């Protein structure tokens, strides 16, 4: 097969002085920062659905993307050609991982059996490409939102036949992920929510979703798939309300239904924005619960109000994200998956490179800055000192759970008015700016 990106060489690292748009200025895969190679910190992944399948259509216009290797047909042959285009792209970019939905890589057939066999055929090709290049699957997932049968949900559809169909699709997708050595498996419930409460029984739908996920866990054990399951929160779009609306809602759902030990969260920046949170907040919430699994790295336009899935280029954003990751020890099975699309106006193949290079460089800068902040130590020290009244005396007893209201009342009566310290927000913001 001829090259998909014939005029583009492997992207080199040229350092901050370089003016070459097709070079990394900060991302140097093997450079060690905070005890690990950059590539091991990030575990970057290409999102197959955006890089290979997004035609760049929007609600007001057709797709604009020029993808010369793709003949636009729904054939398995075309799907196989696309596999090699994707792996060439990853290779030239120096990204080790990819993520896919079943229907991104292989066409849906006329029957479920035909869809299964299409997926098997393309999975064979993916395996060949993985073996030829050493690239790996970060996670797989099933598309339970595009086909009209899922227009009222999949695991939360009011129709049991649809539920069964979705189960069959997920069963197959987990098996294929396992066969490809996938390191995790993601559930994003784009239509697992409602369009209107006039027709919706929340209790039944959420119980069905839990039953679905329990069966998925059971099946994963049956086939010996060891990777984690991830839930990806998002508040809405395409649904009016998605049940997995944010990290806290996911945690509540997982705990209520006895699923906590089987799931981690896959957090996406733009979804956090839609939920009215910052990505930083979502990551701290997940980290506090010990379930920060993986990240869909993108960013959203603050004004448009959709999941615009833009590439992350904001150094403050990546700095905050890397601060959380460094503190929590970083990814194990997860990574930074560029769930992001080039703009409709950026329709040439080379734009895929500019987009990913920018995202990778932004994270490399974020990592270097976060590491410098941590090595400096003032920020960490301030945060821990702020809680120092809990390190001894009555505070230590509160944390140890060895006191009660009587003792606390006696303490308060004996010790007068508390002396509290300033929160120093502005000082801390200035401190961070010393490093950015
Ligand atoms: C859509 C989601 C989707 C998931 C995978 O908004 O981000 O792309 O990551 O199904
Ligand atoms: Ni996503
Ligand atoms: Ni998204």
Short mmCIF file of C-alpha atoms and ligand atoms in Angstrom, two decimals:
data_model
loop_
_atom_site.label_atom_id
_atom_site.label_comp_id
_atom_site.label_asym_id
_atom_site.label_seq_id
_atom_site.Cartn_x
_atom_site.Cartn_y
_atom_site.Cartn_z
CA UNK A 1 0.00 0.00 0.00
CA UNK A 2 1.30 3.46 -0.84
CA UNK A 3 1.86 5.90 1.97
CA UNK A 4 -1.12 7.81 3.32
CA UNK A 5 1.03 10.79 4.34
CA UNK A 6 3.72 10.75 1.62
CA UNK A 7 5.19 14.20 2.19
CA UNK A 8 5.42 13.99 5.94
CA UNK A 9 8.51 12.56 7.63
CA UNK A 10 8.73 11.17 11.13
CA UNK A 11 8.21 14.14 13.42
CA UNK A 12 11.53 14.98 15.09
CA UNK A 13 12.19 16.68 18.41
CA UNK A 14 14.00 19.92 17.57
CA UNK A 15 13.72 21.84 20.83
CA UNK A 16 12.21 25.21 21.75
CA UNK A 17 14.31 27.20 19.27
CA UNK A 18 12.92 25.34 16.25
CA UNK A 19 10.63 27.15 13.84
CA UNK A 20 9.65 23.94 12.04
CA UNK A 21 5.88 23.44 12.44
CA UNK A 22 6.32 19.70 11.91
CA UNK A 23 8.70 19.26 14.83
CA UNK A 24 8.28 18.91 18.58
CA UNK A 25 9.52 21.87 20.56
CA UNK A 26 9.02 20.30 24.00
CA UNK A 27 7.92 16.68 23.64
CA UNK A 28 11.08 14.59 23.68
CA UNK A 29 9.80 11.02 24.10
CA UNK A 30 12.82 9.64 25.94
CA UNK A 31 13.66 12.66 28.07
CA UNK A 32 13.38 11.76 31.73
CA UNK A 33 11.29 14.14 33.84
CA UNK A 34 10.33 13.35 37.44
CA UNK A 35 11.87 9.90 37.21
CA UNK A 36 10.14 8.69 34.04
CA UNK A 37 10.43 9.11 30.31
CA UNK A 38 7.96 11.59 28.88
CA UNK A 39 6.32 8.91 26.76
CA UNK A 40 5.75 6.82 29.91
CA UNK A 41 4.14 9.73 31.72
CA UNK A 42 1.71 10.48 28.94
CA UNK A 43 0.99 7.22 27.15
CA UNK A 44 -0.50 9.27 24.30
CA UNK A 45 -3.18 7.67 22.17
CA UNK A 46 -4.75 8.56 18.82
CA UNK A 47 -8.57 8.40 18.84
CA UNK A 48 -9.50 6.39 15.77
CA UNK A 49 -12.95 7.95 15.50
CA UNK A 50 -11.61 11.46 15.19
CA UNK A 51 -8.30 10.93 13.39
CA UNK A 52 -9.60 8.38 10.89
CA UNK A 53 -13.37 8.68 10.77
CA UNK A 54 -14.35 12.26 11.41
CA UNK A 55 -15.46 13.84 8.14
CA UNK A 56 -15.58 17.24 9.88
CA UNK A 57 -19.27 17.73 9.18
CA UNK A 58 -21.20 20.03 11.50
CA UNK A 59 -24.95 20.64 11.92
CA UNK A 60 -24.76 23.28 9.18
CA UNK A 61 -22.56 21.64 6.60
CA UNK A 62 -21.15 18.46 5.13
CA UNK A 63 -17.74 17.03 5.85
CA UNK A 64 -14.70 18.81 4.50
CA UNK A 65 -11.91 16.38 5.44
CA UNK A 66 -9.55 15.29 2.67
CA UNK A 67 -8.45 11.74 3.39
CA UNK A 68 -6.94 10.43 0.14
CA UNK A 69 -6.40 6.88 1.44
CA UNK A 70 -10.12 6.50 2.17
CA UNK A 71 -12.46 5.70 -0.77
CA UNK A 72 -15.49 6.69 1.29
CA UNK A 73 -17.08 3.24 0.99
CA UNK A 74 -18.38 1.09 3.82
CA UNK A 75 -16.35 -1.91 2.69
CA UNK A 76 -14.13 -4.08 4.82
CA UNK A 77 -11.31 -3.49 2.33
CA UNK A 78 -11.51 0.24 2.84
CA UNK A 79 -11.57 -0.35 6.60
CA UNK A 80 -8.40 -2.41 6.31
CA UNK A 81 -6.64 0.30 4.29
CA UNK A 82 -7.57 2.80 6.96
CA UNK A 83 -5.85 0.63 9.56
CA UNK A 84 -2.52 1.11 7.78
CA UNK A 85 -3.11 4.83 7.37
CA UNK A 86 -3.73 5.09 11.11
CA UNK A 87 -0.62 3.13 12.00
CA UNK A 88 1.50 5.17 9.60
CA UNK A 89 0.12 8.28 11.28
CA UNK A 90 0.95 6.98 14.77
CA UNK A 91 4.39 5.92 13.63
CA UNK A 92 5.26 9.28 12.07
CA UNK A 93 3.89 11.09 15.09
CA UNK A 94 5.64 8.82 17.59
CA UNK A 95 2.45 7.89 19.46
CA UNK A 96 2.39 4.37 20.92
CA UNK A 97 -1.33 3.83 21.51
CA UNK A 98 -4.72 4.11 19.86
CA UNK A 99 -8.33 3.80 21.01
CA UNK A 100 -11.36 2.77 18.98
CA UNK A 101 -15.07 2.04 18.91
CA UNK A 102 -16.03 -1.22 17.19
CA UNK A 103 -17.86 0.70 14.45
CA UNK A 104 -14.97 3.10 13.79
CA UNK A 105 -12.67 0.33 12.72
CA UNK A 106 -15.15 -1.98 10.98
CA UNK A 107 -18.43 -1.30 9.17
CA UNK A 108 -21.76 -2.30 10.69
CA UNK A 109 -23.18 -5.21 8.66
CA UNK A 110 -26.75 -5.96 7.62
CA UNK A 111 -27.05 -8.37 10.55
CA UNK A 112 -25.35 -8.63 13.92
CA UNK A 113 -23.53 -11.75 12.73
CA UNK A 114 -22.20 -9.83 9.73
CA UNK A 115 -21.09 -6.95 11.98
CA UNK A 116 -19.28 -9.44 14.20
CA UNK A 117 -17.46 -10.97 11.25
CA UNK A 118 -16.54 -7.55 9.79
CA UNK A 119 -15.06 -6.64 13.15
CA UNK A 120 -13.12 -9.89 13.31
CA UNK A 121 -11.71 -9.32 9.83
CA UNK A 122 -10.52 -5.80 10.65
CA UNK A 123 -9.24 -6.94 14.05
CA UNK A 124 -6.99 -9.41 12.22
CA UNK A 125 -5.60 -6.47 10.26
CA UNK A 126 -5.19 -4.38 13.42
CA UNK A 127 -3.27 -7.23 15.01
CA UNK A 128 -0.97 -7.44 11.97
CA UNK A 129 -0.38 -3.70 12.12
CA UNK A 130 0.28 -3.84 15.87
CA UNK A 131 2.80 -6.63 15.39
CA UNK A 132 4.48 -4.80 12.51
CA UNK A 133 4.85 -1.52 14.41
CA UNK A 134 4.81 -2.33 18.13
CA UNK A 135 1.84 0.02 18.61
CA UNK A 136 -0.72 -0.92 21.27
CA UNK A 137 -4.40 -0.55 22.02
CA UNK A 138 -5.01 1.70 25.04
CA UNK A 139 -8.68 0.86 25.18
CA UNK A 140 -11.55 -0.33 23.06
CA UNK A 141 -15.23 0.50 23.27
CA UNK A 142 -18.53 -0.15 21.53
CA UNK A 143 -20.48 2.49 19.67
CA UNK A 144 -23.91 2.29 21.30
CA UNK A 145 -25.12 5.67 20.12
CA UNK A 146 -24.86 6.07 16.33
CA UNK A 147 -27.24 3.43 14.98
CA UNK A 148 -30.96 4.34 14.96
CA UNK A 149 -31.79 1.29 17.12
CA UNK A 150 -30.08 3.10 20.00
CA UNK A 151 -31.96 6.35 19.59
CA UNK A 152 -33.55 5.89 23.04
CA UNK A 153 -30.50 4.40 24.68
CA UNK A 154 -28.74 1.04 24.73
CA UNK A 155 -28.44 -0.37 28.26
CA UNK A 156 -31.10 2.16 29.29
CA UNK A 157 -33.37 1.68 26.30
CA UNK A 158 -37.01 1.06 27.24
CA UNK A 159 -36.83 -1.92 24.87
CA UNK A 160 -35.34 -5.20 26.17
CA UNK A 161 -34.44 -6.37 22.68
CA UNK A 162 -32.29 -3.29 22.22
CA UNK A 163 -30.68 -4.00 25.62
CA UNK A 164 -29.82 -7.52 24.43
CA UNK A 165 -28.45 -6.23 21.14
CA UNK A 166 -26.23 -3.77 22.99
CA UNK A 167 -25.05 -6.57 25.29
CA UNK A 168 -24.10 -8.66 22.28
CA UNK A 169 -22.21 -5.74 20.79
CA UNK A 170 -20.33 -5.02 24.03
CA UNK A 171 -19.56 -8.71 24.53
CA UNK A 172 -17.94 -8.79 21.12
CA UNK A 173 -16.12 -5.48 21.62
CA UNK A 174 -14.61 -6.66 24.92
CA UNK A 175 -13.52 -9.90 23.27
CA UNK A 176 -11.87 -8.05 20.39
CA UNK A 177 -10.21 -5.60 22.80
CA UNK A 178 -8.88 -8.60 24.73
CA UNK A 179 -7.63 -10.29 21.56
CA UNK A 180 -5.74 -7.12 20.60
CA UNK A 181 -4.11 -6.90 24.02
CA UNK A 182 -6.09 -3.78 24.90
CA UNK A 183 -5.07 -2.30 28.25
CA UNK A 184 -8.57 -1.22 29.22
CA UNK A 185 -12.17 -0.98 28.04
CA UNK A 186 -14.34 2.15 28.15
CA UNK A 187 -18.07 2.73 28.61
CA UNK A 188 -19.32 6.08 27.47
CA UNK A 189 -23.10 6.25 27.66
CA UNK A 190 -23.92 8.98 25.19
CA UNK A 191 -27.56 7.97 25.01
CA UNK A 192 -27.75 6.41 28.48
CA UNK A 193 -29.89 9.18 29.83
CA UNK A 194 -33.05 10.81 28.63
CA UNK A 195 -34.41 13.35 26.21
CA UNK A 196 -37.49 14.05 28.34
CA UNK A 197 -38.69 12.97 31.76
CA UNK A 198 -42.27 12.75 30.40
CA UNK A 199 -41.46 9.29 29.06
CA UNK A 200 -38.69 8.19 31.41
CA UNK A 201 -38.52 5.94 34.48
CA UNK A 202 -35.10 6.88 35.89
CA UNK A 203 -35.08 4.14 38.50
CA UNK A 204 -35.67 1.35 36.02
CA UNK A 205 -33.22 2.74 33.48
CA UNK A 206 -30.40 3.20 35.98
CA UNK A 207 -31.02 -0.27 37.43
CA UNK A 208 -30.82 -1.68 33.90
CA UNK A 209 -27.54 0.11 33.30
CA UNK A 210 -26.12 -1.39 36.50
CA UNK A 211 -27.31 -4.88 35.50
CA UNK A 212 -25.67 -4.41 32.11
CA UNK A 213 -22.35 -3.42 33.66
CA UNK A 214 -22.46 -6.32 36.14
CA UNK A 215 -22.88 -8.71 33.22
CA UNK A 216 -19.97 -7.04 31.44
CA UNK A 217 -17.81 -7.58 34.54
CA UNK A 218 -18.89 -11.20 34.67
CA UNK A 219 -18.01 -11.66 31.01
CA UNK A 220 -14.66 -9.96 31.37
CA UNK A 221 -13.77 -12.43 34.11
CA UNK A 222 -15.01 -15.34 32.04
CA UNK A 223 -12.70 -14.53 29.14
CA UNK A 224 -9.76 -13.53 31.37
CA UNK A 225 -9.60 -9.87 30.35
CA UNK A 226 -7.51 -8.24 33.07
CA UNK A 227 -7.63 -4.57 32.06
CA UNK A 228 -9.85 -2.14 33.95
CA UNK A 229 -13.25 -0.97 32.82
CA UNK A 230 -13.59 2.79 32.59
CA UNK A 231 -16.71 4.93 32.81
CA UNK A 232 -16.51 8.23 30.97
CA UNK A 233 -18.67 10.94 32.51
CA UNK A 234 -20.47 13.54 30.42
CA UNK A 235 -23.53 15.53 31.46
CA UNK A 236 -25.41 15.72 28.15
CA UNK A 237 -25.11 15.73 24.37
CA UNK A 238 -26.58 13.85 22.63
CA UNK A 239 -28.90 13.16 25.60
CA UNK A 240 -30.55 15.99 27.53
CA UNK A 241 -29.21 14.39 30.67
CA UNK A 242 -26.68 11.56 30.80
CA UNK A 243 -26.79 9.42 33.96
CA UNK A 244 -22.98 9.38 34.23
CA UNK A 245 -23.05 13.17 34.32
CA UNK A 246 -19.80 13.91 36.14
CA UNK A 247 -17.17 12.20 38.26
CA UNK A 248 -19.21 12.52 41.46
CA UNK A 249 -22.37 11.13 39.83
CA UNK A 250 -20.37 8.19 38.46
CA UNK A 251 -18.93 7.47 41.89
CA UNK A 252 -22.37 7.53 43.44
CA UNK A 253 -23.72 5.20 40.76
CA UNK A 254 -20.81 2.78 41.08
CA UNK A 255 -21.04 2.68 44.87
CA UNK A 256 -24.83 2.33 44.95
CA UNK A 257 -24.69 -0.62 42.59
CA UNK A 258 -21.66 -2.44 44.00
CA UNK A 259 -19.52 -1.74 40.93
CA UNK A 260 -16.81 0.40 42.52
CA UNK A 261 -14.09 -2.24 42.56
CA UNK A 262 -14.50 -2.97 38.86
CA UNK A 263 -14.39 0.54 37.40
CA UNK A 264 -12.15 3.54 37.12
CA UNK A 265 -13.01 6.82 35.44
CA UNK A 266 -11.94 8.03 32.02
CA UNK A 267 -12.21 11.80 32.33
CA UNK A 268 -12.58 14.15 29.38
CA UNK A 269 -11.78 17.84 29.63
CA UNK A 270 -14.61 19.09 27.45
CA UNK A 271 -17.12 16.94 29.37
CA UNK A 272 -15.95 18.55 32.60
CA UNK A 273 -16.61 21.97 31.07
CA UNK A 274 -20.10 20.91 29.98
CA UNK A 275 -20.76 19.67 33.52
CA UNK A 276 -19.87 23.12 34.85
CA UNK A 277 -16.60 21.91 36.34
CA UNK A 278 -12.96 22.30 35.52
CA UNK A 279 -10.97 19.27 34.42
CA UNK A 280 -8.80 19.91 37.45
CA UNK A 281 -11.85 19.48 39.69
CA UNK A 282 -12.88 16.26 37.98
CA UNK A 283 -9.38 14.83 38.26
CA UNK A 284 -9.14 15.72 41.95
CA UNK A 285 -12.54 14.10 42.63
CA UNK A 286 -11.51 10.90 40.85
CA UNK A 287 -8.06 10.88 42.45
CA UNK A 288 -9.55 11.31 45.94
CA UNK A 289 -11.63 8.18 45.33
CA UNK A 290 -8.64 6.30 43.90
CA UNK A 291 -10.25 5.84 40.48
CA UNK A 292 -8.37 8.23 38.21
CA UNK A 293 -7.96 5.79 35.35
CA UNK A 294 -7.46 7.51 32.03
CA UNK A 295 -7.97 10.83 30.28
CA UNK A 296 -9.60 11.91 27.05
CA UNK A 297 -7.36 14.86 26.35
CA UNK A 298 -9.12 17.70 24.59
CA UNK A 299 -10.60 21.06 25.41
CA UNK A 300 -13.83 22.86 24.70
CA UNK A 301 -14.68 26.29 23.51
CA UNK A 302 -15.95 28.15 26.57
CA UNK A 303 -18.52 30.09 24.54
CA UNK A 304 -20.02 27.62 22.09
CA UNK A 305 -21.51 25.23 24.63
CA UNK A 306 -21.03 21.95 22.70
CA UNK A 307 -18.49 19.18 23.03
CA UNK A 308 -16.28 20.92 20.47
CA UNK A 309 -13.45 18.43 21.13
CA UNK A 310 -10.61 20.80 20.35
CA UNK A 311 -6.98 19.88 20.79
CA UNK A 312 -5.54 20.92 24.15
CA UNK A 313 -3.06 23.78 23.83
CA UNK A 314 -3.59 25.68 27.09
CA UNK A 315 -0.45 25.39 29.22
CA UNK A 316 -2.31 26.21 32.45
CA UNK A 317 -4.69 23.34 31.76
CA UNK A 318 -1.94 20.82 31.06
CA UNK A 319 0.08 22.06 34.05
CA UNK A 320 -2.83 21.46 36.43
CA UNK A 321 -3.53 18.06 34.91
CA UNK A 322 0.10 17.03 35.23
CA UNK A 323 0.25 18.28 38.83
CA UNK A 324 -2.56 15.87 39.71
CA UNK A 325 -1.00 13.03 37.75
CA UNK A 326 2.43 13.51 39.30
CA UNK A 327 0.97 13.62 42.79
CA UNK A 328 -1.04 10.43 42.28
CA UNK A 329 1.82 8.49 40.70
CA UNK A 330 0.57 8.78 37.11
CA UNK A 331 -1.14 6.39 34.75
CA UNK A 332 -0.93 2.64 35.08
CA UNK A 333 -3.20 1.21 32.37
CA UNK A 334 -4.58 4.57 31.25
CA UNK A 335 -3.11 7.35 29.17
CA UNK A 336 -3.85 10.59 27.36
CA UNK A 337 -6.17 9.81 24.48
CA UNK A 338 -6.60 12.70 22.05
CA UNK A 339 -10.38 12.58 21.85
CA UNK A 340 -10.17 15.71 19.73
CA UNK A 341 -10.86 16.73 16.18
CA UNK A 342 -9.30 19.25 13.89
CA UNK A 343 -11.60 22.14 12.98
CA UNK A 344 -13.80 21.86 9.91
CA UNK A 345 -11.63 24.56 8.38
CA UNK A 346 -8.49 22.42 8.90
CA UNK A 347 -9.30 19.82 6.30
CA UNK A 348 -5.92 18.67 5.01
CA UNK A 349 -4.17 15.50 6.25
CA UNK A 350 -1.24 17.56 7.54
CA UNK A 351 -3.60 19.33 9.95
CA UNK A 352 -3.90 16.05 11.86
CA UNK A 353 -0.17 16.34 12.52
CA UNK A 354 -0.27 19.98 13.59
CA UNK A 355 -3.11 19.19 15.98
CA UNK A 356 -1.46 16.24 17.69
CA UNK A 357 1.99 17.86 17.78
CA UNK A 358 0.46 20.86 19.54
CA UNK A 359 -1.31 18.68 22.07
CA UNK A 360 1.80 16.64 22.80
CA UNK A 361 3.96 19.73 23.18
CA UNK A 362 1.37 21.34 25.46
CA UNK A 363 1.47 18.31 27.76
CA UNK A 364 5.27 18.20 27.66
CA UNK A 365 5.37 21.82 28.81
CA UNK A 366 2.73 21.09 31.44
CA UNK A 367 4.81 18.21 32.73
CA UNK A 368 8.00 20.24 32.92
CA UNK A 369 6.23 23.11 34.68
CA UNK A 370 4.41 20.81 37.10
CA UNK A 371 7.65 19.04 37.92
CA UNK A 372 9.38 22.38 38.57
CA UNK A 373 6.54 23.48 40.86
CA UNK A 374 6.78 20.24 42.79
CA UNK A 375 10.55 20.37 43.09
CA UNK A 376 10.36 23.95 44.30
CA UNK A 377 8.10 22.65 47.06
CA UNK A 378 6.52 25.91 48.23
CA UNK A 379 3.12 25.08 46.80
CA UNK A 380 2.96 21.61 48.35
CA UNK A 381 4.24 22.96 51.66
CA UNK A 382 1.60 25.65 51.73
CA UNK A 383 -1.17 23.17 51.11
CA UNK A 384 -0.07 20.76 53.81
CA UNK A 385 0.70 23.51 56.31
CA UNK A 386 -2.84 24.77 55.81
CA UNK A 387 -4.16 21.61 57.47
CA UNK A 388 -1.50 21.36 60.17
CA UNK A 389 -4.00 21.79 63.02
CA UNK A 390 -5.15 18.28 62.12
CA UNK A 391 -1.65 16.86 62.53
CA UNK A 392 -1.70 16.73 66.33
CA UNK A 393 -3.93 17.34 69.35
CA UNK A 394 -7.68 17.58 68.83
CA UNK A 395 -7.27 17.66 65.00
CA UNK A 396 -5.44 14.33 64.97
CA UNK A 397 -8.20 12.84 67.12
CA UNK A 398 -10.82 14.07 64.61
CA UNK A 399 -8.99 12.44 61.73
CA UNK A 400 -8.48 9.23 63.71
CA UNK A 401 -12.18 9.12 64.61
CA UNK A 402 -11.40 8.97 68.33
CA UNK A 403 -13.31 11.98 69.57
CA UNK A 404 -16.97 13.00 69.85
CA UNK A 405 -19.22 16.04 70.13
CA UNK A 406 -18.86 16.21 73.94
CA UNK A 407 -15.08 16.39 73.78
CA UNK A 408 -15.18 18.88 70.91
CA UNK A 409 -17.59 21.07 72.86
CA UNK A 410 -15.28 20.97 75.88
CA UNK A 411 -12.35 21.90 73.62
CA UNK A 412 -14.23 24.80 72.06
CA UNK A 413 -15.41 26.10 75.45
CA UNK A 414 -11.87 26.00 76.84
CA UNK A 415 -9.99 27.45 73.88
CA UNK A 416 -11.83 30.63 72.93
CA UNK A 417 -12.09 31.94 69.36
CA UNK A 418 -10.12 30.01 66.66
CA UNK A 419 -7.22 31.87 65.05
CA UNK A 420 -7.42 31.19 61.33
CA UNK A 421 -4.90 31.83 58.55
CA UNK A 422 -5.36 33.54 55.19
CA UNK A 423 -6.11 31.29 52.21
CA UNK A 424 -3.52 33.28 50.17
CA UNK A 425 -5.17 32.51 46.83
CA UNK A 426 -3.52 35.44 45.04
CA UNK A 427 -0.11 34.64 46.47
CA UNK A 428 -0.45 31.06 45.23
CA UNK A 429 -1.61 32.17 41.78
CA UNK A 430 1.44 34.43 41.58
CA UNK A 431 3.64 31.56 42.72
CA UNK A 432 2.36 29.31 39.93
CA UNK A 433 3.02 32.10 37.40
CA UNK A 434 6.69 32.07 38.39
CA UNK A 435 6.84 28.71 36.62
CA UNK A 436 4.46 28.98 33.65
C1 LIG B 1 -18.12 11.65 23.24
C2 LIG B 1 -17.17 10.80 23.93
C3 LIG B 1 -16.72 9.58 23.16
C4 LIG B 1 -16.07 8.58 24.07
C5 LIG B 1 -15.95 7.21 23.53
O1 LIG B 1 -18.39 12.77 23.63
O2 LIG B 1 -16.08 11.57 24.33
O3 LIG B 1 -15.87 9.96 22.14
O4 LIG B 1 -14.79 9.00 24.44
O5 LIG B 1 -17.19 6.65 23.26
NI1 LIG B 2 -14.28 10.81 25.09
NI1 LIG B 3 -16.51 13.83 24.22
#
